[in-house]
Short mmCIF file of C-alpha atoms in Angstrom, two decimals:
data_model
loop_
_atom_site.label_atom_id
_atom_site.label_comp_id
_atom_site.label_asym_id
_atom_site.label_seq_id
_atom_site.Cartn_x
_atom_site.Cartn_y
_atom_site.Cartn_z
CA MET A 19 -1.21 -27.05 -19.23
CA LYS A 20 0.18 -29.49 -16.21
CA TYR A 21 -1.12 -29.46 -12.74
CA ARG A 22 -0.34 -29.91 -8.84
CA THR A 23 -2.16 -30.37 -6.14
CA ILE A 24 -2.15 -27.69 -3.43
CA GLY A 25 -3.09 -27.99 0.09
CA THR A 26 -4.91 -30.78 1.93
CA GLY A 27 -8.11 -31.62 3.20
CA PRO A 28 -11.53 -30.62 1.47
CA HIS A 29 -10.25 -27.25 0.18
CA SER A 30 -6.89 -29.09 -1.67
CA ARG A 31 -7.03 -27.68 -5.04
CA ARG A 32 -5.38 -28.84 -8.24
CA VAL A 33 -3.76 -25.79 -9.91
CA SER A 34 -1.72 -25.07 -13.26
CA VAL A 35 2.23 -25.22 -12.36
CA LEU A 36 2.74 -21.57 -13.86
CA ALA A 37 0.79 -19.19 -11.31
CA LEU A 38 0.07 -15.86 -13.16
CA GLY A 39 0.74 -12.70 -11.00
CA ALA A 40 -1.70 -9.80 -11.52
CA MET A 41 0.20 -7.40 -9.29
CA LEU A 42 0.01 -4.62 -12.12
CA PHE A 43 -3.40 -5.62 -13.66
CA GLY A 44 -5.65 -2.40 -13.78
CA SER A 45 -3.03 -0.08 -13.00
CA VAL A 46 0.48 -0.22 -15.02
CA THR A 47 -1.27 -2.58 -17.26
CA ASP A 48 -4.35 -1.03 -18.85
CA GLU A 49 -7.91 -3.09 -18.40
CA LYS A 50 -8.02 -4.15 -22.31
CA THR A 51 -4.35 -5.68 -21.72
CA SER A 52 -4.89 -7.43 -18.49
CA PHE A 53 -8.50 -8.80 -19.85
CA ALA A 54 -6.44 -10.52 -23.29
CA LEU A 55 -3.54 -11.47 -20.82
CA LEU A 56 -5.87 -12.95 -18.49
CA ASP A 57 -8.09 -14.91 -21.25
CA ARG A 58 -5.43 -16.63 -23.19
CA TYR A 59 -3.99 -17.56 -19.58
CA ALA A 60 -7.05 -19.62 -18.95
CA GLU A 61 -7.33 -20.55 -23.08
CA ALA A 62 -4.13 -22.12 -22.34
CA GLY A 63 -5.03 -23.98 -19.30
CA GLY A 64 -3.93 -21.50 -16.64
CA ASN A 65 -6.03 -21.57 -13.46
CA PHE A 66 -3.92 -20.12 -10.33
CA VAL A 67 -4.20 -16.36 -10.61
CA ASP A 68 -2.07 -14.47 -7.55
CA THR A 69 -3.21 -10.69 -6.37
CA SER A 70 -3.11 -8.70 -2.98
CA ASP A 71 -5.53 -6.66 -1.49
CA ASN A 72 -2.34 -3.42 -1.19
CA TYR A 73 -1.82 -4.04 -5.03
CA ALA A 74 -0.73 -1.60 -6.29
CA PHE A 75 -0.68 1.05 -3.56
CA TRP A 76 2.29 2.58 -4.82
CA THR A 77 1.31 3.43 -8.35
CA ASP A 78 -1.07 6.43 -7.26
CA GLY A 79 0.02 6.78 -3.71
CA GLY A 80 -3.20 5.11 -2.26
CA GLN A 81 -4.00 1.60 -0.72
CA GLY A 82 -4.55 -0.61 -3.67
CA GLY A 83 -7.37 -2.57 -4.18
CA GLN A 84 -7.01 -2.14 -8.52
CA SER A 85 -5.90 -5.98 -9.22
CA GLU A 86 -8.66 -7.13 -7.11
CA GLU A 87 -11.05 -4.68 -8.56
CA LEU A 88 -9.81 -6.22 -11.71
CA LEU A 89 -10.31 -9.59 -11.38
CA GLY A 90 -13.73 -9.42 -10.00
CA ARG A 91 -14.48 -7.27 -13.07
CA TRP A 92 -12.87 -9.89 -15.58
CA ARG A 93 -14.73 -12.92 -13.61
CA ARG A 94 -18.07 -11.86 -13.94
CA SER A 95 -17.67 -10.61 -17.33
CA ARG A 96 -16.23 -14.04 -18.58
CA GLY A 97 -19.22 -15.93 -16.00
CA ALA A 98 -16.02 -17.63 -14.51
CA GLY A 99 -16.77 -20.00 -11.50
CA ASP A 100 -14.54 -22.09 -9.23
CA GLU A 101 -12.45 -23.59 -12.13
CA ILE A 102 -10.21 -20.42 -11.73
CA VAL A 103 -8.23 -20.40 -8.26
CA PHE A 104 -7.60 -16.73 -7.05
CA ALA A 105 -5.27 -16.38 -4.16
CA THR A 106 -5.08 -12.79 -2.40
CA LYS A 107 -3.16 -11.92 0.39
CA LEU A 108 -3.62 -9.20 3.35
CA GLY A 109 -1.85 -7.51 6.31
CA ALA A 110 0.53 -5.26 4.09
CA ARG A 111 -2.13 -2.72 3.14
CA PRO A 112 -0.93 0.66 4.35
CA LEU A 113 -3.03 2.02 6.60
CA ALA A 114 -3.50 5.60 5.06
CA PRO A 115 -2.72 6.74 1.78
CA GLY A 116 0.60 8.01 0.67
CA THR A 117 2.48 5.69 3.30
CA SER A 118 3.86 2.07 2.66
CA TYR A 119 3.66 -1.66 4.22
CA THR A 120 7.26 -0.51 5.49
CA ASP A 121 6.47 1.92 7.60
CA ASN A 122 2.33 1.44 8.05
CA PRO A 123 0.93 -1.65 7.66
CA GLU A 124 -2.37 -2.89 8.38
CA GLY A 125 -0.52 -5.84 9.77
CA LEU A 126 -2.61 -9.27 11.24
CA SER A 127 -4.60 -8.53 13.80
CA ALA A 128 -7.77 -10.46 14.12
CA LYS A 129 -9.96 -7.23 12.98
CA VAL A 130 -7.64 -6.87 10.43
CA ILE A 131 -7.71 -9.99 9.45
CA ARG A 132 -11.62 -10.56 9.20
CA GLU A 133 -11.99 -6.83 7.56
CA ALA A 134 -9.65 -7.51 4.94
CA ALA A 135 -10.53 -10.49 3.81
CA GLU A 136 -14.01 -9.09 3.79
CA ARG A 137 -12.94 -6.53 1.36
CA SER A 138 -11.30 -8.83 -1.13
CA ARG A 139 -14.29 -11.20 -1.05
CA GLU A 140 -16.32 -8.25 -2.58
CA ARG A 141 -13.80 -6.62 -4.74
CA LEU A 142 -13.23 -10.35 -6.22
CA GLY A 143 -17.03 -11.12 -6.55
CA LEU A 144 -15.99 -14.34 -4.56
CA GLU A 145 -18.21 -16.03 -1.83
CA ARG A 146 -15.04 -17.88 -0.65
CA LEU A 147 -11.51 -17.01 -0.97
CA ASP A 148 -9.69 -20.06 -2.63
CA LEU A 149 -6.21 -19.16 -0.71
CA LEU A 150 -5.29 -16.56 1.37
CA TYR A 151 -2.21 -15.22 2.34
CA ALA A 152 -0.40 -13.50 5.47
CA HIS A 153 1.38 -11.39 3.11
CA ILE A 154 4.08 -9.84 5.93
CA ASP A 155 4.85 -10.48 9.51
CA ASP A 156 3.27 -8.73 11.97
CA HIS A 157 5.26 -8.70 15.50
CA THR A 158 2.99 -6.17 17.34
CA VAL A 159 0.35 -9.16 17.27
CA PRO A 160 0.36 -12.86 19.34
CA GLN A 161 0.82 -15.33 16.61
CA ARG A 162 -2.05 -16.92 18.87
CA GLU A 163 -4.22 -14.36 17.73
CA THR A 164 -3.58 -14.03 13.81
CA VAL A 165 -3.87 -18.07 13.40
CA GLU A 166 -7.36 -18.40 15.55
CA GLY A 167 -8.41 -15.28 13.28
CA PHE A 168 -7.28 -17.25 9.66
CA GLY A 169 -8.69 -20.53 11.43
CA ALA A 170 -12.08 -18.34 11.71
CA LEU A 171 -12.38 -17.66 8.79
CA VAL A 172 -11.75 -21.22 7.19
CA ALA A 173 -14.29 -22.59 9.98
CA GLU A 174 -17.07 -20.12 8.44
CA ASP A 175 -16.28 -21.35 4.64
CA ALA A 176 -15.56 -17.41 3.64
CA VAL A 177 -11.39 -18.94 2.84
CA GLY A 178 -10.61 -22.28 1.66
CA LEU A 179 -6.33 -22.53 2.10
CA LEU A 180 -4.05 -20.34 3.76
CA GLY A 181 -0.86 -18.96 3.45
CA VAL A 182 1.94 -16.94 4.66
CA SER A 183 4.81 -15.09 2.62
CA ASN A 184 7.75 -13.22 3.50
CA GLN A 185 8.59 -14.81 7.34
CA ALA A 186 10.97 -16.40 8.72
CA VAL A 187 10.86 -19.97 8.28
CA TRP A 188 10.97 -20.55 12.33
CA ARG A 189 8.01 -18.26 12.80
CA VAL A 190 5.85 -20.12 9.53
CA GLU A 191 6.62 -23.39 11.79
CA ARG A 192 5.60 -21.72 15.14
CA ALA A 193 2.49 -21.09 13.87
CA ARG A 194 1.80 -24.01 12.17
CA ALA A 195 2.21 -25.53 16.10
CA LEU A 196 -0.26 -23.19 17.36
CA ALA A 197 -2.36 -24.02 14.69
CA ALA A 198 -2.14 -27.65 15.16
CA ALA A 199 -2.41 -27.53 18.96
CA ALA A 200 -5.95 -25.73 18.59
CA GLY A 201 -7.14 -28.10 16.22
CA LEU A 202 -7.21 -25.15 13.30
CA PRO A 203 -6.10 -24.83 9.71
CA GLY A 204 -2.67 -23.67 9.73
CA TYR A 205 -0.35 -22.64 6.42
CA GLU A 206 -0.21 -24.96 3.93
CA VAL A 207 1.23 -22.99 0.99
CA LEU A 208 4.36 -20.74 1.33
CA GLN A 209 5.57 -17.83 -1.00
CA TYR A 210 8.66 -16.20 -1.25
CA GLN A 211 11.35 -14.71 -3.58
CA HIS A 212 13.15 -17.58 -5.59
CA SER A 213 14.72 -17.78 -9.05
CA TYR A 214 17.24 -19.87 -10.63
CA LEU A 215 20.10 -17.24 -9.39
CA ARG A 216 20.81 -17.18 -5.75
CA SER A 217 21.22 -13.76 -3.72
CA ARG A 218 23.28 -13.08 -1.03
CA THR A 219 21.43 -13.08 2.38
CA ASP A 220 23.38 -11.05 4.62
CA VAL A 221 22.11 -7.89 2.24
CA PRO A 222 19.42 -6.09 4.12
CA GLY A 223 15.65 -5.49 1.95
CA ASP A 224 12.33 -3.51 2.75
CA LEU A 225 10.73 -7.16 4.27
CA PHE A 226 13.75 -8.67 6.07
CA PRO A 227 15.92 -5.59 7.02
CA ASP A 228 18.75 -7.75 9.29
CA GLY A 229 19.02 -9.54 5.61
CA SER A 230 17.69 -13.09 6.80
CA LEU A 231 15.56 -14.79 4.07
CA GLY A 232 15.14 -12.13 1.44
CA HIS A 233 14.45 -14.87 -0.77
CA ALA A 234 14.56 -18.53 -0.47
CA GLY A 235 17.12 -20.24 0.34
CA ALA A 236 18.88 -23.68 1.84
CA GLU A 237 16.45 -23.38 5.03
CA LEU A 238 12.98 -23.06 3.12
CA ALA A 239 14.37 -26.11 0.90
CA GLY A 240 15.09 -27.67 4.32
CA TYR A 241 11.49 -27.18 5.30
CA LEU A 242 10.06 -28.30 2.48
CA ARG A 243 11.90 -31.30 2.51
CA ALA A 244 10.79 -32.12 6.13
CA GLU A 245 6.97 -30.81 5.50
CA PRO A 246 5.89 -32.68 2.45
CA THR A 247 2.56 -31.45 2.52
CA LEU A 248 3.55 -27.62 1.70
CA THR A 249 3.82 -26.11 -1.48
CA LEU A 250 6.34 -23.00 -2.60
CA VAL A 251 4.81 -20.36 -4.63
CA ALA A 252 8.29 -18.24 -6.23
CA TYR A 253 7.40 -14.78 -6.84
CA SER A 254 9.92 -12.68 -9.27
CA PRO A 255 11.33 -16.24 -10.44
CA LEU A 256 12.63 -14.07 -13.75
CA LEU A 257 13.95 -11.70 -11.39
CA LYS A 258 11.95 -8.72 -13.05
CA GLY A 259 13.53 -9.27 -16.67
CA ALA A 260 17.37 -9.40 -14.96
CA TYR A 261 18.52 -12.97 -16.82
CA THR A 262 18.04 -10.82 -20.39
CA ARG A 263 18.61 -6.92 -19.28
CA PRO A 264 21.68 -7.92 -16.87
CA GLU A 265 21.67 -4.27 -15.85
CA ARG A 266 18.26 -5.24 -14.02
CA LEU A 267 19.77 -7.64 -11.77
CA PRO A 268 20.00 -6.71 -7.73
CA GLY A 269 23.54 -5.53 -5.93
CA ASP A 270 22.68 -8.48 -3.42
CA TYR A 271 23.47 -10.83 -6.48
CA ASP A 272 26.78 -9.43 -7.56
CA HIS A 273 28.95 -12.14 -5.81
CA PRO A 274 31.21 -14.67 -7.83
CA GLY A 275 28.92 -17.69 -8.32
CA THR A 276 26.18 -15.14 -10.44
CA PRO A 277 28.36 -15.30 -13.39
CA ALA A 278 28.95 -19.31 -13.03
CA ARG A 279 25.07 -20.12 -12.87
CA LEU A 280 24.50 -17.58 -15.85
CA ALA A 281 27.03 -19.57 -17.90
CA VAL A 282 25.38 -23.24 -17.08
CA LEU A 283 21.84 -21.11 -17.95
CA ARG A 284 23.10 -20.18 -21.32
CA ASP A 285 24.41 -23.39 -21.97
CA VAL A 286 21.10 -25.31 -21.52
CA ALA A 287 19.30 -22.48 -22.96
CA ARG A 288 21.53 -23.06 -25.96
CA GLU A 289 21.45 -27.16 -26.36
CA THR A 290 17.62 -27.18 -25.93
CA GLY A 291 16.57 -23.96 -28.11
CA ALA A 292 14.99 -22.37 -25.38
CA THR A 293 14.78 -18.82 -24.05
CA LEU A 294 16.91 -18.40 -20.64
CA ASN A 295 13.48 -17.28 -18.80
CA GLN A 296 11.64 -20.46 -19.98
CA VAL A 297 15.38 -22.63 -18.74
CA VAL A 298 14.46 -20.95 -15.44
CA LEU A 299 10.96 -21.86 -15.05
CA ALA A 300 11.19 -24.99 -16.46
CA TRP A 301 13.70 -25.68 -13.82
CA GLN A 302 11.65 -24.70 -11.26
CA ILE A 303 8.91 -27.01 -12.65
CA GLY A 304 10.66 -29.76 -12.74
CA HIS A 305 12.34 -29.54 -9.25
CA GLU A 306 12.07 -32.45 -6.74
CA LEU A 307 10.59 -29.98 -4.02
CA PRO A 308 6.92 -28.47 -5.15
CA VAL A 309 7.56 -25.28 -6.80
CA LEU A 310 5.04 -23.60 -8.63
CA PRO A 311 6.86 -20.35 -10.57
CA LEU A 312 4.65 -17.09 -10.07
CA ALA A 313 5.38 -14.81 -13.26
CA GLY A 314 3.37 -11.44 -13.61
CA VAL A 315 3.44 -10.17 -17.54
CA SER A 316 2.63 -6.82 -19.42
CA SER A 317 2.29 -8.32 -22.83
CA LEU A 318 1.20 -11.20 -24.53
CA ALA A 319 4.37 -12.28 -25.56
CA GLN A 320 5.66 -12.29 -22.58
CA LEU A 321 2.79 -15.10 -21.72
CA GLU A 322 3.36 -17.06 -24.98
CA GLU A 323 7.20 -17.26 -24.01
CA ASN A 324 6.18 -18.57 -20.33
CA LEU A 325 3.42 -20.98 -21.52
CA ALA A 326 5.93 -22.64 -23.55
CA ALA A 327 8.33 -23.06 -20.40
CA VAL A 328 5.78 -25.35 -19.28
CA ASP A 329 6.35 -28.17 -21.80
CA LEU A 330 10.34 -27.47 -21.78
CA GLU A 331 11.92 -30.91 -20.62
CA LEU A 332 15.70 -30.55 -18.73
CA SER A 333 17.32 -33.90 -18.88
CA ALA A 334 18.77 -35.16 -15.90
CA GLU A 335 22.37 -34.45 -17.09
CA GLN A 336 20.95 -30.44 -17.48
CA ARG A 337 19.23 -30.26 -14.51
CA ALA A 338 22.66 -31.85 -12.43
CA ARG A 339 24.67 -29.11 -14.34
CA LEU A 340 22.43 -26.33 -13.22
CA ASP A 341 21.99 -27.04 -9.44
CA ALA A 342 25.93 -27.66 -9.50
CA ALA A 343 26.95 -24.79 -10.64
CA HIS A 344 28.25 -22.01 -8.06
#
């Protein structure tokens, strides 16, 4: 396994370059399988596990919590200590069963931040959350309140590092500026959807109804270059299996650039003897910017394929061809 440091200061952590997504653990993926996947990931040196307090509310029409609960059972049964870094999120938990984060989210008020973080700590069985994200944006609450709410948890040692997901870059920077001005910790880890294929940014979605920044693009890359202490955790790096099953590719990838990039990707896969998925993950892991792919799996075969990508070294020429395709 290879590792990278996330965050700065006393709570910075050395994490594996391949993060394990636990979104469906304890719901779609049963406990026995989930435990086997976690065991194998840890055996291989993986130590960066990602979840959220709302996973997986859509599977039973509830409010989520199944993933955190399962991870808590696994870590207690295995006697896992602080060698495993658990990241979770808050803000997108539905306020009531049968609703969704798109129409009835808890949001990012100081009250929600405190109560949701406490619930997550109890489910996971942790005295301190290693990394806590603001899962979605909340324009109904002043950003200062959100910043101060997160900062208070860090001051109380209930949270180590802070992160942010699915917010416009200007909103992230404003929150970080507010935190810095107040002498409070700010967001240090960013989590956005990011893969080798590029989506159109003019197609609306649930998280970005105006079509902006639906996936990590040039603006976010520029932000990472300007702020070298930040790290990008890239979710859905394999586009839910679309590299091997093109019919799964979302409509916002239907543009001339997609076939061109896929052609180069296939060429590099043939040259290296690797799978398309492994080349995508290796491309992210070896990126000039600090990018950590976050990949969910439902079988040991998928996990083994992903783990093998950590040791796949792309040549400078191969990387240049992948980057230049459009």
